[in-house]
Amino acid sequence: MSAKLEGKVAVVTGGNSGIGLATAKRFAAEGARVVITGRRQAELDKAVAEVGHGAIGVQGDVSRLADLDRLYDVVKEKYGRVDVLFANAGGATFAPLGEITEEHFDREFGINVKGLLFTVQKALPLFSDGGSIILNASIVSIKGMPAFSVYSATKAAVRSFARTWTVDLKDRKIRVNALSPGPIDTPGVDGLVNSPEEAQKFKEGMASQVPLGRVGSPDEIAKVAVFLASDDSSYVTGVELFVDGGMAQI
Amino acid sequence: MKRGNGLMAKLDGKVAVVTGASKGIGAEIARHLAAEGASVVVNYASSKEGADRVVSGITGRGGKAIAVQGDVSKQSEIERLFAETKRAFGRLDVLVNNAGIFEFAPLEGITEEHFHRQFNINVLGLLLASQRAVEDIGPDGGSIINVSSVVSLSPPAGASVYSATKGAVDAITKSLARELGTKKIRVNSINPGMVETEGVHSAGILNSAMHEQAIAQTPLGRIGQPADIARAVVFLATDGSGWVTGTTLPVSGGWPAV
């Protein structure tokens, strides 16, 4: 047996921290040539060094189509194709109904839905037939949590994309799956609240609802992304795979 | 067992019981778990010859396996299955509840026997095996994998009892995930679509209208092979799925998940 992604070209958006960074590291360790994106150049440079294995960083914001064009120009020039895409870049902020602003709505849908859609569409000319597209969704696609309506709606849209794109891309045998994490200990979660103490309290509250009794780690998502990226999941497509310690399953 | 690239096999030192493993999907699951380094107990109800063939295939490649007879719907035979597992390999980490049968019948054709035969093996057998396995799984936890079916998500006409057994399996998966989480035991269902097995061959399904229809409805344009299912079971048995529990994973080429 060889490494699971030997020789594959893999793109990970939002690869400079959290789940994206952990996944880029796993992909590289399994033999993939990895390209990551991130909005902040300094963090991106640091992440590229951390991933190693010849990884490349392309600075950009997935909600800006020109940035995506630049990303795929680099991929095309360097590798000429994409075999695996982890559309991971996304953002979340709380806003209860009554306090939702147009700006909040546009920002969340701009990154999580529009950005993700064009991340995939603009990859298609380079995409290898038989490749794997993984959409990072969330358990909120099927759960209601207070003050999370806009974020949850974006993730329900992402789960829906996995269904329709499975059919749209069937002739090219490209598999499309949604990966839905539960609460994971990431900088993104810390950014949801105002202080480290609040973050700790938030995570403890979440952990109490998880059958495995804790929040997850980014690497636990990364390992499932490897499964969905590799031939181990060759007959898995159109699904939403929950990686949540059981939280939304019961 | 070392893999060719020097990576450790993922189930080295682990012990797995696969029920109904003398042929078809179960046999392939046993072979895949063994290839990842697990010691495997190949359970069978009636086909000793098939189980012995699976075992010799595994041991011939340097793996560890034994065959143990036992009807999963009988408590005394379950007891013997796990006692022999412990005697041979000394521990238990993974249970694959694969033993199951399918019989189709329209509503007017359902009999008590049709009902009990399927519920006894597909549901009661799975519960009895899980109950006994939990006694032997150590403090580091383990993984229980229930082989369900896409019929629990999209029940076909003329298969109400079979679909009901698989709906029950998915409900049990979720309930046990909650119950066993604190023991670090993960419980998941895998939900295959139509798979090319001996059972599908002997039922005359291959190249029939039903087969053609399944292909037409499947985005990946083919029916499943036992290895497609076995690779996904390996994923659920290993640390790669350490944060996955209580889930139902369709392995069905996109049908009917889309």
XYZ file of C-alpha atoms in Angstrom:
508
model
C 0.000 0.000 0.000
C 1.214 3.489 -0.735
C 0.299 6.848 0.741
C -3.334 7.595 0.037
C -2.929 10.749 -2.063
C 0.388 10.055 -3.792
C 0.884 12.463 -6.693
C -2.533 14.132 -6.363
C -2.860 17.898 -6.682
C -4.998 19.226 -3.828
C -6.346 22.738 -3.270
C -7.463 23.775 0.223
C -9.118 27.165 0.626
C -8.846 28.825 4.013
C -5.758 26.730 4.621
C -3.897 29.089 6.904
C -5.438 27.987 10.223
C -7.783 25.580 11.985
C -9.422 22.812 9.974
C -7.963 23.963 6.654
C -4.389 23.980 7.922
C -4.768 20.594 9.640
C -6.182 19.152 6.407
C -3.430 20.633 4.247
C -0.890 18.977 6.550
C -2.622 15.582 6.342
C -2.976 15.827 2.545
C 0.721 16.641 2.197
C 1.700 13.806 4.535
C -0.327 11.422 2.338
C 1.701 12.442 -0.708
C -0.414 15.233 -2.240
C 0.975 18.406 -3.771
C -0.919 21.036 -1.833
C -1.985 24.580 -2.680
C -3.552 26.607 0.120
C -5.255 29.985 0.207
C -5.786 32.483 2.981
C -6.630 36.126 3.308
C -3.755 37.179 5.546
C -0.331 36.932 3.885
C 1.715 36.625 7.076
C -0.396 33.744 8.426
C -0.408 32.136 5.010
C 3.398 32.198 4.817
C 3.583 30.630 8.251
C 1.076 27.945 7.268
C 2.939 27.118 4.051
C 6.104 26.572 6.077
C 4.206 24.398 8.535
C 2.668 22.226 5.807
C 6.033 21.762 4.089
C 6.366 19.099 1.348
C 6.630 21.874 -1.273
C 3.230 23.388 -0.473
C 2.295 26.624 -2.217
C 0.311 29.537 -0.771
C -1.830 31.890 -2.848
C -3.172 34.889 -0.955
C -6.807 35.619 -1.648
C -10.411 35.999 -0.511
C -12.782 33.373 -1.976
C -15.618 35.894 -2.128
C -13.611 37.880 -4.734
C -13.789 36.189 -8.089
C -10.599 37.849 -9.322
C -8.732 36.261 -6.408
C -10.064 32.845 -7.431
C -8.905 33.434 -11.015
C -5.471 34.245 -9.691
C -5.494 31.077 -7.553
C -6.292 28.803 -10.467
C -3.820 30.619 -12.750
C -1.105 29.628 -10.293
C -2.383 26.046 -10.029
C -2.599 25.754 -13.803
C 0.895 27.074 -14.340
C 2.420 24.960 -11.595
C 0.549 21.642 -11.899
C -1.889 21.916 -14.822
C -4.718 20.188 -12.947
C -6.672 19.701 -9.709
C -7.498 16.217 -8.336
C -8.839 17.147 -4.914
C -10.544 20.337 -3.767
C -11.402 21.048 -0.143
C -13.656 24.132 -0.278
C -13.119 25.010 3.323
C -12.924 28.808 3.581
C -15.857 30.128 5.571
C -16.851 32.410 8.365
C -19.362 32.602 11.197
C -20.693 35.323 13.465
C -23.661 35.343 15.810
C -26.667 37.589 15.199
C -30.137 36.911 16.635
C -33.173 37.532 14.470
C -34.027 41.203 14.944
C -30.388 42.264 14.821
C -29.381 40.829 11.451
C -27.990 43.481 9.125
C -27.654 43.421 5.365
C -23.912 43.604 5.820
C -23.927 40.495 8.084
C -26.048 38.591 5.569
C -23.934 39.602 2.568
C -20.658 38.815 4.301
C -21.686 35.300 5.379
C -23.363 34.373 2.094
C -20.534 36.050 0.167
C -17.865 33.798 1.668
C -19.732 30.608 2.568
C -22.042 30.315 -0.448
C -20.968 32.560 -3.326
C -17.285 32.100 -2.595
C -17.648 28.324 -2.278
C -19.709 28.060 -5.455
C -17.148 29.933 -7.550
C -14.269 28.115 -5.839
C -15.739 24.923 -7.322
C -16.946 26.304 -10.658
C -13.666 27.981 -11.482
C -11.784 24.766 -10.627
C -13.762 22.696 -13.140
C -11.685 23.444 -16.271
C -8.657 22.106 -14.390
C -10.432 19.283 -12.571
C -9.449 15.687 -13.277
C -12.273 13.323 -14.159
C -12.797 10.988 -11.220
C -11.546 13.588 -8.727
C -13.017 14.497 -5.365
C -14.638 17.724 -4.188
C -15.199 18.154 -0.457
C -17.427 20.972 0.754
C -16.950 22.027 4.348
C -20.465 22.424 5.741
C -21.468 22.114 9.423
C -23.914 20.315 11.672
C -25.911 23.570 11.680
C -27.150 22.492 8.235
C -29.604 20.310 10.185
C -29.632 21.979 13.616
C -31.115 25.152 15.041
C -28.936 27.092 17.453
C -29.768 30.528 18.818
C -28.487 33.600 16.949
C -27.058 31.415 14.188
C -29.715 31.670 11.487
C -27.697 33.229 8.678
C -24.657 30.999 9.178
C -26.899 27.922 9.380
C -28.689 28.919 6.180
C -25.358 29.204 4.364
C -24.415 25.702 5.467
C -27.788 24.246 4.441
C -27.070 25.739 1.015
C -23.653 24.076 0.970
C -25.160 20.689 1.815
C -27.630 21.192 -1.016
C -24.795 21.950 -3.454
C -23.260 18.534 -2.705
C -26.483 16.915 -3.926
C -26.944 18.889 -7.118
C -23.298 18.982 -8.127
C -23.058 15.196 -7.711
C -25.611 14.999 -10.498
C -24.179 17.898 -12.525
C -20.736 16.257 -12.532
C -21.792 12.622 -12.857
C -20.513 12.209 -16.416
C -17.068 13.235 -15.263
C -17.221 10.812 -12.268
C -16.263 13.647 -9.965
C -17.457 12.879 -6.456
C -18.913 15.696 -4.349
C -19.502 15.303 -0.627
C -20.283 17.597 2.271
C -18.192 17.192 5.415
C -20.064 18.565 8.424
C -18.040 19.180 11.576
C -19.544 19.692 14.990
C -17.872 22.020 17.485
C -14.122 21.969 16.862
C -11.444 23.744 18.854
C -10.279 26.306 16.249
C -9.304 29.993 16.148
C -12.631 30.526 14.324
C -14.567 29.333 17.379
C -12.482 31.569 19.643
C -13.361 34.476 17.342
C -17.094 33.924 17.863
C -16.947 35.229 21.419
C -15.321 38.122 23.259
C -12.791 36.540 25.620
C -10.844 33.338 26.283
C -13.091 32.756 29.319
C -16.220 32.972 27.176
C -14.629 30.661 24.613
C -13.887 28.116 27.331
C -17.459 28.329 28.597
C -18.839 27.985 25.062
C -16.737 24.877 24.426
C -17.724 23.318 27.758
C -21.371 23.935 26.955
C -20.931 22.289 23.567
C -18.963 19.345 24.990
C -21.821 18.539 27.362
C -24.048 17.892 24.323
C -21.552 15.594 22.579
C -21.799 11.813 23.171
C -18.001 11.531 23.119
C -17.954 14.209 25.838
C -15.610 16.836 24.374
C -15.176 19.179 21.423
C -13.198 17.882 18.458
C -9.783 18.823 17.142
C -9.000 20.128 13.626
C -6.961 17.000 12.923
C -10.011 14.819 13.541
C -11.711 16.604 10.638
C -8.565 16.422 8.523
C -8.448 12.639 8.782
C -12.001 12.364 7.478
C -11.140 14.760 4.646
C -8.348 12.322 3.683
C -10.939 9.524 3.522
C -13.239 11.584 1.283
C -10.303 12.703 -0.890
C -8.898 9.209 -1.400
C -10.038 6.089 -3.218
C -11.124 4.651 0.124
C -14.388 6.535 -0.494
C -14.602 5.685 -4.215
C -18.319 4.803 -3.959
C -19.277 7.643 -1.597
C -20.797 10.685 -3.249
C -23.589 13.178 -2.599
C -23.528 12.468 1.128
C -23.209 14.680 4.161
C -20.669 13.054 6.465
C -21.015 14.307 10.021
C -17.830 14.510 12.085
C -19.205 15.739 15.358
C -18.589 13.196 18.099
C -22.239 12.269 17.592
C -23.642 15.665 18.568
C -26.150 16.123 15.741
C -26.799 12.434 15.167
C -28.895 11.626 18.188
C 2.151 -5.603 9.571
C 4.155 -2.875 7.821
C 2.817 -1.246 4.709
C 5.068 -1.003 1.671
C 5.831 2.655 2.303
C 6.885 2.054 5.892
C 3.660 3.440 7.354
C 2.236 1.255 10.103
C -0.923 -0.625 9.235
C -3.802 1.118 10.958
C -5.217 -1.823 12.915
C -2.033 -3.475 14.154
C -2.695 -5.284 17.432
C -6.476 -4.825 17.174
C -9.054 -7.593 17.153
C -12.204 -7.489 15.025
C -15.286 -9.697 14.879
C -17.184 -9.679 11.580
C -20.544 -11.438 11.655
C -21.795 -13.179 8.526
C -18.337 -13.120 6.955
C -18.247 -16.364 4.968
C -19.127 -14.601 1.712
C -20.069 -11.358 0.008
C -19.637 -8.038 1.777
C -18.710 -9.637 5.120
C -15.903 -11.705 3.610
C -14.465 -8.641 1.897
C -14.682 -6.648 5.145
C -12.785 -9.423 6.971
C -10.059 -9.424 4.299
C -9.695 -5.615 4.378
C -9.515 -5.437 8.184
C -6.877 -8.180 8.174
C -4.883 -6.359 5.498
C -4.711 -3.379 7.887
C -3.216 -5.627 10.556
C -6.271 -6.671 12.598
C -6.741 -10.197 13.910
C -10.135 -11.147 12.512
C -12.855 -13.512 13.677
C -14.794 -14.706 10.646
C -18.236 -15.611 11.953
C -20.601 -17.727 9.879
C -23.990 -19.360 10.416
C -23.893 -22.275 7.990
C -21.143 -21.996 5.372
C -18.089 -23.471 7.092
C -16.459 -23.997 3.731
C -16.836 -20.319 2.797
C -15.543 -19.125 6.175
C -12.537 -21.459 6.011
C -11.727 -20.107 2.562
C -11.792 -16.516 3.881
C -9.562 -17.514 6.810
C -7.014 -19.335 4.654
C -6.942 -16.380 2.248
C -6.034 -14.109 5.161
C -3.506 -16.394 6.824
C -1.941 -17.146 3.426
C -1.018 -13.457 3.208
C 0.503 -13.469 6.684
C -2.599 -12.219 8.490
C -4.393 -13.621 11.520
C -7.905 -15.037 11.384
C -10.119 -17.799 12.744
C -13.574 -18.994 11.735
C -16.259 -19.324 14.427
C -19.705 -20.720 13.769
C -22.675 -19.031 15.396
C -26.193 -17.880 14.562
C -26.293 -14.256 15.747
C -29.966 -14.484 16.647
C -29.235 -17.055 19.392
C -27.805 -15.774 22.665
C -25.926 -18.983 23.499
C -24.184 -18.935 20.114
C -23.266 -15.262 20.533
C -21.768 -16.149 23.913
C -19.636 -18.837 22.306
C -18.564 -16.516 19.458
C -17.149 -13.937 21.841
C -15.690 -16.506 24.251
C -13.751 -18.065 21.384
C -12.648 -14.621 20.216
C -11.240 -13.880 23.645
C -9.561 -17.266 23.873
C -7.891 -16.884 20.486
C -6.906 -13.216 20.515
C -7.361 -11.966 24.097
C -9.143 -8.665 23.408
C -11.768 -6.947 21.281
C -11.685 -3.583 19.505
C -14.029 -3.728 16.531
C -17.401 -5.386 15.907
C -18.859 -5.346 12.419
C -22.523 -6.323 12.558
C -22.761 -7.518 9.006
C -24.874 -10.687 9.256
C -28.228 -10.025 7.671
C -30.716 -11.300 5.167
C -33.063 -9.689 2.687
C -36.374 -11.011 1.450
C -38.779 -8.976 -0.597
C -42.555 -9.368 -0.243
C -45.533 -7.164 -1.044
C -47.849 -6.311 1.854
C -50.223 -9.179 1.114
C -47.318 -11.616 1.033
C -45.987 -10.834 4.518
C -46.111 -13.747 6.962
C -45.043 -14.093 10.576
C -42.081 -16.167 9.420
C -41.048 -13.512 6.849
C -41.177 -10.884 9.607
C -39.403 -12.833 12.352
C -36.694 -14.312 10.152
C -35.529 -10.846 9.088
C -36.005 -9.084 12.417
C -34.304 -11.910 14.338
C -31.129 -11.779 12.281
C -30.981 -8.135 11.165
C -32.110 -6.513 14.439
C -32.085 -8.926 17.396
C -28.794 -10.491 16.254
C -27.185 -7.070 15.977
C -28.334 -6.122 19.478
C -27.174 -9.388 21.057
C -23.761 -9.168 19.393
C -23.336 -5.499 20.399
C -24.413 -6.224 23.981
C -21.850 -9.009 24.338
C -19.089 -7.112 22.500
C -19.301 -4.150 24.883
C -18.361 -6.481 27.763
C -15.058 -7.303 26.060
C -14.061 -3.935 24.577
C -11.347 -2.441 26.783
C -11.024 0.975 28.468
C -9.474 2.495 25.323
C -12.808 2.023 23.592
C -13.597 0.631 20.189
C -15.819 0.814 17.163
C -19.100 -0.898 16.334
C -20.087 -0.756 12.677
C -23.588 -1.753 11.639
C -24.057 -2.740 8.023
C -27.403 -1.155 7.244
C -28.724 -0.249 3.786
C -29.907 2.709 1.743
C -33.385 1.170 2.015
C -33.598 2.780 5.465
C -33.339 6.185 3.745
C -35.423 5.382 0.668
C -37.523 2.246 1.184
C -38.501 0.551 -2.080
C -41.968 -0.860 -2.751
C -42.378 -4.500 -1.821
C -39.672 -4.399 0.816
C -41.425 -3.019 3.861
C -40.136 -5.572 6.374
C -36.543 -5.520 5.129
C -36.589 -1.705 5.076
C -38.043 -1.671 8.593
C -35.187 -3.826 9.880
C -32.667 -1.372 8.441
C -34.593 1.620 9.798
C -34.350 -0.085 13.173
C -30.608 -0.592 12.692
C -30.082 3.140 12.064
C -32.134 4.055 15.137
C -30.150 1.587 17.258
C -26.917 3.095 15.908
C -27.919 6.546 17.128
C -29.210 5.335 20.474
C -26.117 3.241 21.209
C -23.804 6.082 20.102
C -25.313 8.154 22.887
C -25.276 5.279 25.369
C -21.705 4.133 24.717
C -19.958 7.471 24.025
C -18.596 7.756 27.552
C -16.981 4.322 27.133
C -15.207 5.685 24.028
C -17.092 3.198 21.897
C -18.152 4.707 18.578
C -21.226 3.309 16.820
C -21.945 4.004 13.150
C -24.043 2.624 10.312
C -22.815 2.093 6.809
C -25.580 2.114 4.221
C -24.739 0.330 0.965
C -26.882 0.487 -2.147
C -27.023 -2.498 -4.470
C -23.754 -4.442 -4.242
C -22.607 -7.222 -6.526
C -22.580 -10.206 -4.144
C -23.345 -13.907 -4.422
C -26.798 -13.090 -3.054
C -27.473 -10.599 -5.832
C -26.183 -13.130 -8.398
C -28.312 -15.994 -7.125
C -31.417 -13.800 -6.882
C -31.055 -13.256 -10.633
C -30.777 -9.495 -10.181
C -27.638 -9.066 -12.271
C -28.424 -7.791 -15.780
C -32.117 -7.658 -14.901
C -34.339 -4.603 -15.243
C -33.739 -3.916 -11.539
C -29.997 -3.839 -12.127
C -30.357 -1.502 -15.118
C -32.612 0.781 -13.095
C -30.118 0.897 -10.217
C -27.320 1.914 -12.591
C -29.495 4.586 -14.215
C -30.320 6.086 -10.803
C -26.754 6.027 -9.519
C -24.663 9.117 -10.290
C -21.458 7.060 -10.421
C -23.084 4.845 -13.058
C -22.458 1.385 -11.619
C -23.549 -0.827 -8.728
C -21.229 -1.263 -5.767
C -18.522 -3.854 -5.293
C -17.863 -5.496 -1.894
C -14.492 -3.694 -1.767
C -16.255 -0.294 -1.971
C -18.067 -1.163 1.241
C -15.073 -2.794 2.914
C -12.857 0.280 2.451
C -15.487 2.464 4.108
C -15.766 -0.039 6.986
C -11.985 0.162 7.463
C -12.357 3.942 7.709
C -15.017 3.590 10.421
C -12.921 0.965 12.258
C -9.774 3.089 12.407
C -8.629 6.240 14.121
C -9.278 8.169 10.884
C -12.926 8.348 11.972
C -12.142 8.992 15.647
C -14.598 11.899 15.791
C -17.400 10.145 13.885
C -20.154 8.460 15.866
C -23.914 7.993 15.571
C -23.843 8.607 11.855
C -25.292 6.824 8.852
C -22.861 6.763 5.938
C -24.366 5.933 2.547
C -21.858 4.085 0.335
C -24.020 3.943 -2.709
C -22.496 5.894 -5.591
C -24.783 8.825 -4.813
C -28.048 6.881 -4.821
C -30.411 7.872 -3.196
C -28.423 10.449 -1.219
C -29.008 12.928 -4.031
